[in-house]
Tab-separated table of C-alpha atoms in Angstrom:
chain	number	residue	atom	x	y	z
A	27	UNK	CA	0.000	0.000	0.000
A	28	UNK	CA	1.433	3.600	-0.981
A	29	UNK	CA	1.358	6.528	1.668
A	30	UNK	CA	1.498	9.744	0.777
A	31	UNK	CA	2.491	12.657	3.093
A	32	UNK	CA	1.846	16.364	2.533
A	33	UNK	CA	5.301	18.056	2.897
A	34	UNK	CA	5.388	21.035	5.076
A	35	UNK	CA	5.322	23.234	2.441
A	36	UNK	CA	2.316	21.911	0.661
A	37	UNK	CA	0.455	21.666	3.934
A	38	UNK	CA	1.565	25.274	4.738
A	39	UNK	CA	-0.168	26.310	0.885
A	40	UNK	CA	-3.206	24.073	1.586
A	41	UNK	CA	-3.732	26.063	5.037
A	42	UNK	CA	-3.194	29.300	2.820
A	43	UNK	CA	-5.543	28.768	0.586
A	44	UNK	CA	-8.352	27.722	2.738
A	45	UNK	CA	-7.781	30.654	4.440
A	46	UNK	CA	-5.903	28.846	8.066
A	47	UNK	CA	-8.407	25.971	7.754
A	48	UNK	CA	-5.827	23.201	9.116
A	49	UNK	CA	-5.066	20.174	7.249
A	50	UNK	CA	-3.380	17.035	8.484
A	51	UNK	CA	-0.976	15.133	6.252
A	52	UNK	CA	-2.791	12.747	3.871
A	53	UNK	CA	-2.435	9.600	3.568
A	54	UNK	CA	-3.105	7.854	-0.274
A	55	UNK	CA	-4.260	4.545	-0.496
A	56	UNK	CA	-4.382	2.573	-3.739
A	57	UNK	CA	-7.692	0.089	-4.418
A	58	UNK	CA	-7.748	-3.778	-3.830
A	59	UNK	CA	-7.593	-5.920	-7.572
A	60	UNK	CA	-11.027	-5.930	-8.991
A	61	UNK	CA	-12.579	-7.842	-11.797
A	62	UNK	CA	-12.494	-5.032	-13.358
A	63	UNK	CA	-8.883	-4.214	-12.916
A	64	UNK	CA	-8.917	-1.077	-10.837
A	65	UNK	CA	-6.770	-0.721	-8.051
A	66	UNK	CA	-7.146	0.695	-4.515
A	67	UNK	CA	-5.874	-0.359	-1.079
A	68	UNK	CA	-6.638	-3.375	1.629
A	69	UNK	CA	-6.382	-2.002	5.341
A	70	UNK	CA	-6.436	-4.063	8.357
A	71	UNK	CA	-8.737	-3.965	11.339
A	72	UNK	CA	-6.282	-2.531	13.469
A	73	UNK	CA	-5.696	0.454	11.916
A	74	UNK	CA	-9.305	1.024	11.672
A	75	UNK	CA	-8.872	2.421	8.006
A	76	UNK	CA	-12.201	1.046	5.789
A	77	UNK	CA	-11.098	-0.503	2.541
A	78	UNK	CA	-11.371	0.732	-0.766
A	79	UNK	CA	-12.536	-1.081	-3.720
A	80	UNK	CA	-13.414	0.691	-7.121
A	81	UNK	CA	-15.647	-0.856	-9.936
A	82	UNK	CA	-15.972	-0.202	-13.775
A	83	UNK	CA	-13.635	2.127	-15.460
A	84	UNK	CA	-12.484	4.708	-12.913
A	85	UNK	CA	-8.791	5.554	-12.209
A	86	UNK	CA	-9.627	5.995	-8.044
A	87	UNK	CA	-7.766	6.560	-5.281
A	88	UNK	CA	-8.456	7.090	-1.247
A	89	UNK	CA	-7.279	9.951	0.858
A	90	UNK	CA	-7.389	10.180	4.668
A	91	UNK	CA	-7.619	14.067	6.216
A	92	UNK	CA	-9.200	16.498	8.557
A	93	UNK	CA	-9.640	20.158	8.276
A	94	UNK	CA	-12.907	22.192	10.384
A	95	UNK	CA	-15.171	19.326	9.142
A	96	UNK	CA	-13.250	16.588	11.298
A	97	UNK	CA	-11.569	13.617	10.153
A	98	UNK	CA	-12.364	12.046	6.356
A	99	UNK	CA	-12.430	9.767	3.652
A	100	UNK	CA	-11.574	11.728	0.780
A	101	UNK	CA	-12.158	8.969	-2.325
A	102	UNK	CA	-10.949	10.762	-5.876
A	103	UNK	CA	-11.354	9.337	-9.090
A	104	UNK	CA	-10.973	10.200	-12.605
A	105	UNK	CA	-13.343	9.440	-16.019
A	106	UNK	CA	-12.042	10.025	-19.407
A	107	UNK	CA	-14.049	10.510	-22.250
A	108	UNK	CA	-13.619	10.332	-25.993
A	109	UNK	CA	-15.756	13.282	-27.697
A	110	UNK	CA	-17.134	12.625	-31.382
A	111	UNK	CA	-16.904	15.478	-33.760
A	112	UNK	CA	-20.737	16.144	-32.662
A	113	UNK	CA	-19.938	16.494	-29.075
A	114	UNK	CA	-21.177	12.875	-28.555
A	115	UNK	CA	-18.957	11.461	-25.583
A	116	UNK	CA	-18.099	7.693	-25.225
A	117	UNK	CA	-16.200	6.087	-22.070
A	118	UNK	CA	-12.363	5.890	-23.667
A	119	UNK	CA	-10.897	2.561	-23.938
A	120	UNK	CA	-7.526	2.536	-22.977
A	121	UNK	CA	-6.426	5.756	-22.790
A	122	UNK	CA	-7.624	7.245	-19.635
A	123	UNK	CA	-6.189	10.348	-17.895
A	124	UNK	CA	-4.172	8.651	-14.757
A	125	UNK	CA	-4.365	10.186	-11.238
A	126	UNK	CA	-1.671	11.157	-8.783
A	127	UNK	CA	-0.295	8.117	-6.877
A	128	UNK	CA	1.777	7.841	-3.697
A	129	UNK	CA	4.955	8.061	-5.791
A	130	UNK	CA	3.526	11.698	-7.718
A	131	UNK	CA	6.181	14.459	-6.901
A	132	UNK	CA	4.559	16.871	-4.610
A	133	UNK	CA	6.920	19.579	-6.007
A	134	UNK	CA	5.036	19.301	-9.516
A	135	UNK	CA	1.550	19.624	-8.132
A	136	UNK	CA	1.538	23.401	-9.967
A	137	UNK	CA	2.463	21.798	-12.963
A	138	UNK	CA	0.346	20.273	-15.482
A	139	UNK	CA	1.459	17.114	-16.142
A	140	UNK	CA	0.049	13.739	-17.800
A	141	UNK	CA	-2.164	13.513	-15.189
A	142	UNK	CA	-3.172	17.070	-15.268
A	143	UNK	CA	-2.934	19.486	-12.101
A	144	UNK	CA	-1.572	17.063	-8.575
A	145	UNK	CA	-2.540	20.019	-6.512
A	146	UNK	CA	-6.279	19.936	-7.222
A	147	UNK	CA	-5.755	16.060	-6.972
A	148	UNK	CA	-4.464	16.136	-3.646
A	149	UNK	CA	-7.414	18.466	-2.112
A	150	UNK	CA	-9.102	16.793	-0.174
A	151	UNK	CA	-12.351	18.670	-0.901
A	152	UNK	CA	-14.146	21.277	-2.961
A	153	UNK	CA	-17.653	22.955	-2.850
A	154	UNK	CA	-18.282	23.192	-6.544
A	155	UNK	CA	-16.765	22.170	-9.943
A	156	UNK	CA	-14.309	24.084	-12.288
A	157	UNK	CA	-14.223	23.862	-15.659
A	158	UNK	CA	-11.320	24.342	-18.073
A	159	UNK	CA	-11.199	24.223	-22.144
A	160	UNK	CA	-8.240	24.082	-24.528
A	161	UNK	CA	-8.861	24.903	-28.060
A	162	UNK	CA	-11.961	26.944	-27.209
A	163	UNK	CA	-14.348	28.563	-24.367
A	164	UNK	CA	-17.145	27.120	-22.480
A	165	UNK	CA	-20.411	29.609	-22.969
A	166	UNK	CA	-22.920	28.447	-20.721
A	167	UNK	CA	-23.787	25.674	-18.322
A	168	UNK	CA	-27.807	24.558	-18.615
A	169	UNK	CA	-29.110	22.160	-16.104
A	170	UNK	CA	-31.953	19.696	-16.918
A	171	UNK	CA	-34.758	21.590	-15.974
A	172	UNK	CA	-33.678	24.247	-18.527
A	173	UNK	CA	-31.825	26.815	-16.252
A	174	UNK	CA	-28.301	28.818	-17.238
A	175	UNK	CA	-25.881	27.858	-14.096
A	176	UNK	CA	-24.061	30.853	-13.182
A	177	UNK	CA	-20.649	30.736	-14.090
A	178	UNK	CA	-17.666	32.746	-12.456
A	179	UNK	CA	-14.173	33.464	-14.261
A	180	UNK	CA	-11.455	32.259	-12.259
A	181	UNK	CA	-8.297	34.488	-12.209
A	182	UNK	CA	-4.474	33.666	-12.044
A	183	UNK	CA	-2.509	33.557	-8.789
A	184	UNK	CA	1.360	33.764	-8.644
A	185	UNK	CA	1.618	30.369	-7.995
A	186	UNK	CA	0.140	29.281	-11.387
A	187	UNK	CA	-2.748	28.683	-9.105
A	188	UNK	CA	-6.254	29.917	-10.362
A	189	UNK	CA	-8.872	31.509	-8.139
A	190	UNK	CA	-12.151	33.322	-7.815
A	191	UNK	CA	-11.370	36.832	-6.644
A	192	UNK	CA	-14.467	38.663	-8.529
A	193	UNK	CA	-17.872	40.191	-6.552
A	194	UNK	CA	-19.688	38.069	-3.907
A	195	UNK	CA	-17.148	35.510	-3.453
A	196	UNK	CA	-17.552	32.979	-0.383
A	197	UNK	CA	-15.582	33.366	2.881
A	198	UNK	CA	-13.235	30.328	1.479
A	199	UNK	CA	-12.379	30.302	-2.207
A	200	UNK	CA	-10.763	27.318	-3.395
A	201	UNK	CA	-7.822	27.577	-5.732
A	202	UNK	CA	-7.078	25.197	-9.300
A	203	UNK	CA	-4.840	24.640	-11.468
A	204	UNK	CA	-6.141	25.288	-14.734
A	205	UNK	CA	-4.974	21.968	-16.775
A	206	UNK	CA	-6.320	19.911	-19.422
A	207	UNK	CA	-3.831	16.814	-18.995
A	208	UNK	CA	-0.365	17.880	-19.409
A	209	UNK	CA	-1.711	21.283	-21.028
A	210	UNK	CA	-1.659	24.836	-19.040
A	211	UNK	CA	-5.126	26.705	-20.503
A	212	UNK	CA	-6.887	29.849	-19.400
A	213	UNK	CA	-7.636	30.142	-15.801
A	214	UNK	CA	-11.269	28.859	-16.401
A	215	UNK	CA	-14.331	28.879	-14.742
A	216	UNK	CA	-16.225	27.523	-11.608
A	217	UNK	CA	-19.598	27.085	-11.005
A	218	UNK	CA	-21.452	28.078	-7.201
A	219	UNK	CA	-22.175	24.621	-6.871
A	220	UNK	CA	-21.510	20.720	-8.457
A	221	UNK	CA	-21.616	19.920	-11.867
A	222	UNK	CA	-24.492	18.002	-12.508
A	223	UNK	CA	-24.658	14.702	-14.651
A	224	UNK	CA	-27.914	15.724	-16.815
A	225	UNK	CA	-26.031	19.309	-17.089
A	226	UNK	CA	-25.437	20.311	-21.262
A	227	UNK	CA	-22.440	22.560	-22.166
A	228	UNK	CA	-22.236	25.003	-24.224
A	229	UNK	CA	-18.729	25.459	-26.098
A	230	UNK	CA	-17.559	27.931	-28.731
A	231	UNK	CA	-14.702	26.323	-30.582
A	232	UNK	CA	-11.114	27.930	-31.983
A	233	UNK	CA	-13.304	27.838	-35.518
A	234	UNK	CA	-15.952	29.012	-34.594
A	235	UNK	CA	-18.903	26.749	-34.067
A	236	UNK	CA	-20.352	26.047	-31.206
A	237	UNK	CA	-20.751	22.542	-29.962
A	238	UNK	CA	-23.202	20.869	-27.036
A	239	UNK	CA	-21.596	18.005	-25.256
A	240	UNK	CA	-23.958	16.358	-22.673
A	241	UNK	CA	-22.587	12.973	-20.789
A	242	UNK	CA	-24.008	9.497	-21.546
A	243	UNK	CA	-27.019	9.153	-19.552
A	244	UNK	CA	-27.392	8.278	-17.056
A	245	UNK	CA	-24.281	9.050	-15.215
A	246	UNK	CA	-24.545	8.267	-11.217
A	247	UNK	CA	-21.565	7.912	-9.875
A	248	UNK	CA	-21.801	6.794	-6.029
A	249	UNK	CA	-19.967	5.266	-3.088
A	250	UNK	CA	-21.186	2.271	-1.260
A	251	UNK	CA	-20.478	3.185	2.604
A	252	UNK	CA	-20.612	-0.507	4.094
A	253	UNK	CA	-20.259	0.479	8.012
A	254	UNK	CA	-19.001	-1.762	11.149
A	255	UNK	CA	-22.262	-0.927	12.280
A	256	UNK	CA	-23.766	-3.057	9.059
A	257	UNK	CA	-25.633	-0.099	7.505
A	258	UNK	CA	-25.281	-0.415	4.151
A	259	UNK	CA	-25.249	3.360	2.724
A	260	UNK	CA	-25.301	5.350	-1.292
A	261	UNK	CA	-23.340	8.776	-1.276
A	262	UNK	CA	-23.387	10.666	-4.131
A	263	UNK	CA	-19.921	11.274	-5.715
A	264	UNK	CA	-19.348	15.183	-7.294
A	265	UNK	CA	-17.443	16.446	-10.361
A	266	UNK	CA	-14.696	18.695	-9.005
A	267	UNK	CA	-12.985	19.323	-12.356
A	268	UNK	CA	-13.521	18.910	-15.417
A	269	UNK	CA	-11.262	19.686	-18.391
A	270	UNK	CA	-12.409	19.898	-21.872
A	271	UNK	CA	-9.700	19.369	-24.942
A	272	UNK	CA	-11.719	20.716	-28.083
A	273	UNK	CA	-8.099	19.906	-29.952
A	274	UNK	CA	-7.820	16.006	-28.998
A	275	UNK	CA	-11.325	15.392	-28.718
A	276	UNK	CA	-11.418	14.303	-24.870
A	277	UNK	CA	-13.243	15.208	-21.764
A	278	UNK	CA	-11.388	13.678	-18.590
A	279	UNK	CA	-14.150	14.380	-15.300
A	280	UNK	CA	-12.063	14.512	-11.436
A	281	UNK	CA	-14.890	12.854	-9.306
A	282	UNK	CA	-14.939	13.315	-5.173
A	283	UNK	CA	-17.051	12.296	-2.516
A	284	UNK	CA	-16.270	12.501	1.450
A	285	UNK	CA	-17.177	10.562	3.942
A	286	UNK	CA	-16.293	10.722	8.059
A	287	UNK	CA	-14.353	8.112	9.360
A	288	UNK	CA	-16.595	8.196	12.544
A	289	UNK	CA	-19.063	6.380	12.955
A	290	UNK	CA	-15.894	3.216	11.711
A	291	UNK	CA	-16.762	2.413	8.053
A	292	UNK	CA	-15.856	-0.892	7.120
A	293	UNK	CA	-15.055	-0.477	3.451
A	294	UNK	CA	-15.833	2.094	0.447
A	295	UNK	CA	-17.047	0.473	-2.742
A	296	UNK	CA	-16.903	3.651	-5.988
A	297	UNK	CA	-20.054	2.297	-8.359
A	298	UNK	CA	-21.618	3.980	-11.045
A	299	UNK	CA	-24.974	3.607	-13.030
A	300	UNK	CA	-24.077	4.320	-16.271
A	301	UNK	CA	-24.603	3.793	-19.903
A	302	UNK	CA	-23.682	0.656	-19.685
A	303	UNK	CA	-23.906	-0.869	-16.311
A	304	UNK	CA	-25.323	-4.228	-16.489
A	305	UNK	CA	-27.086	-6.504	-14.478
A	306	UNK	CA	-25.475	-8.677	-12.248
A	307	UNK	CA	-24.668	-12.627	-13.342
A	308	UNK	CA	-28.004	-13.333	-11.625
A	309	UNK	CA	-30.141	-10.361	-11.749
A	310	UNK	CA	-33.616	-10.232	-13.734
A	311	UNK	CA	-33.981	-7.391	-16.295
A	312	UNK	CA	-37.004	-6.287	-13.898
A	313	UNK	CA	-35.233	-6.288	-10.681
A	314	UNK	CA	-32.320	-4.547	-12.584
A	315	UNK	CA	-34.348	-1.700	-13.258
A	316	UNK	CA	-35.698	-1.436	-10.004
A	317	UNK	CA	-32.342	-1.278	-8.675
A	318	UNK	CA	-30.949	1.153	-11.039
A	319	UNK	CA	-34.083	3.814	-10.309
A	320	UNK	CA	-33.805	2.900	-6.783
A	321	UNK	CA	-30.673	4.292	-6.878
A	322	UNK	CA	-30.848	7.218	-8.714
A	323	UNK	CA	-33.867	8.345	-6.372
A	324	UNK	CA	-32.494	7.789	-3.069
A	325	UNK	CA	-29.019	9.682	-4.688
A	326	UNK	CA	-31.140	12.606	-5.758
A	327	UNK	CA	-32.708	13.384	-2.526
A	328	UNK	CA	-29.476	14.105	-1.008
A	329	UNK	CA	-27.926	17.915	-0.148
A	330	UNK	CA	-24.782	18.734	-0.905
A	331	UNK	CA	-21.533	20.073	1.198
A	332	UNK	CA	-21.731	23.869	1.271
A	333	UNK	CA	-19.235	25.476	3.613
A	334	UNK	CA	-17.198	22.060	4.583
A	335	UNK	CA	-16.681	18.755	3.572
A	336	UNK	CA	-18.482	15.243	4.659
A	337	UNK	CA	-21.720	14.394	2.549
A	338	UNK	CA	-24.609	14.706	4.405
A	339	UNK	CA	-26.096	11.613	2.982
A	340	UNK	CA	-22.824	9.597	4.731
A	341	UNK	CA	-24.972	8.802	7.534
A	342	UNK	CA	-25.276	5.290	8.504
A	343	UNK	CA	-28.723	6.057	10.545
A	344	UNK	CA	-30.142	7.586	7.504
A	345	UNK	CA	-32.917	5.166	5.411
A	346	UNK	CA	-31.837	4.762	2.063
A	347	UNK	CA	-34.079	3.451	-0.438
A	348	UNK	CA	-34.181	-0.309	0.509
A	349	UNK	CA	-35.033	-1.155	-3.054
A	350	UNK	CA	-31.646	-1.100	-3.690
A	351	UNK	CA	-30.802	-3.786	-1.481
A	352	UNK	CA	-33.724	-6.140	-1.806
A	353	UNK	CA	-36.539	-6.566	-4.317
A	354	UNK	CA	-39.644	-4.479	-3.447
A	355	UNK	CA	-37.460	-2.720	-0.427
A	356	UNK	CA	-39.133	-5.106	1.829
A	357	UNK	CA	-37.280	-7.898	3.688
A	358	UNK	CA	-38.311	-11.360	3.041
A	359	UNK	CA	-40.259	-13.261	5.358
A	360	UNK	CA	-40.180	-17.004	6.893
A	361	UNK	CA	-43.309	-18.643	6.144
């Protein structure tokens, strides 16, 4: 398992930029072998660290930390994208974006590298999404219902950092660096809250044209808290970042959910209904679908993190939507 430590420095920056909010070293942790292939770290019951398992196509990783919110889970993960010349976007195949790992050089986290911008990799949390485009400009963000998300233009710090520091901005602003992988673009934009999957963008390409690029739907990503206590509970997992490259075609999405580490959690499973989840081996089409909407419901009722991090749907005494665990959400009976 690889640890990763926050040097001085770095933590010194981090408390900078969250304006003296204090933040522990981190710890990484990489995810257990899958069938799928992903990675992520085993932990033992003695160190009381909950497991990490990812499933599908994410590049994921775990973070330990505490700031004014207490102590967390920080799980990050990456989705790349192939974009058609329509703005259709397909899952890539083999040539995702990779994340930071234990080994990353903390003293390139300003740089933009292959895997993009470390720094915004190694925060542990952020209250909304930023967007940044190479080879054109993002016009406008519309959500489902039809609404124009407001968007705010981030501006350069001397640290190659990129910040809000326009009208009505919140007592913490969180700082980026503006990368498309290993590509330094325009200090971008953020938005006063998460990206949404349903959410179209509007972009204005180098040429000229404009071009809409919606995800696949549906697009759910979600963590699995499996507590000690043997609550079984859905988080929602946000887009932090996303970077747009109107030159190679690509859309790579930084996905981040947090979860306290009291109440103990057990283990963190990163799912997704997607495109093209499928049932399980021994799942009926019916009871798939019930699943699936099950899931997306229970998901949508939950708030978001405003001021600090934690979901508020990482509850273990919460009542999810027990249709995701059995058929009908009731439990069976002996006759």
């Amino acid at each position: 398992m690889g640890i990763l430590k926050v040097s001085a420095m770095m933590a010194c920056h981090l408390a900078l930029v969250l304006s003296a909010i204090s933040v522990t070293p981190f710890v990484m942790h990489a995810a257990a072998q899958s069938d799928s292939g992903d990675t992520v770290s085993q932990a033992n019951d003695d160190n009381a660290v909950a497991q990490f398992e990812s499933f599908g196509s994410f590049r994921a990783y775990m973070m330990t930390a505490e700031d004014a919110a207490g102590t967390y889970y920080s799980v990050g993960a990456k989705l790349t994208f192939t974009m058609e010349s329509d703005g259709t976007l397909e899952l890539a195949q083999g040539d995702d974006e990779p994340t930071i790992t234990a080994q990353t050089d903390e003293s390139t986290d300003f740089e933009c590298m292959e895997h993009g911008g470390g720094y915004n990799q190694r925060t542990a949390w952020f209250p909304y999404t930023a967007i940044f485009v190479r080879g054109g400009a993002l016009e406008r963000v519309r959500s489902a219902e039809g609404g124009v998300r407001k968007l705010r233009a981030l501006s350069k710090e001397e640290d190659g950092s990129a910040k809000y520091l326009g009208e009505f901005p919140r007592p913490v602003e969180y700082s980026f660096v503006p990368c498309v992988g290993k590509h330094r673009v325009d200090p971008g934009l953020r938005l006063d809250s998460y990206l949404d999957g349903k959410d179209r963008l509007l972009l204005r390409m180098a040429n000229g044209k404009q071009m809409n690029l919606r995800l696949p739907q549906p697009f759910v990503p979600f963590l699995l808290a499996r507590y000690r206590s043997g609550a079984m509970i859905p988080v929602p997992v946000r887009i932090v970042v996303a970077s747009i490259d109107l030159l190679d075609r690509r859309v790579v999405l930084q996905l981040q959910s947090t979860v306290a580490m009291s109440p103990p959690v057990r283990k963190l499973e990163l799912r997704a209904v997607m495109k093209d989840t499928e049932p399980a081996d021994d799942e009926t089409a019916a009871r798939f679908r019930e699943r699936t909407r099950a899931v997306i419901d229970d998901l949508a009722r939950c708030g978001r993190p405003v001021d600090q991090a934690i979901e508020p749907c990482a509850d273990p005494t919460r009542k999810p939507d027990m249709r995701i665990f059995l058929p009908g959400g009731k439990s069976p009976t002996n006759d």
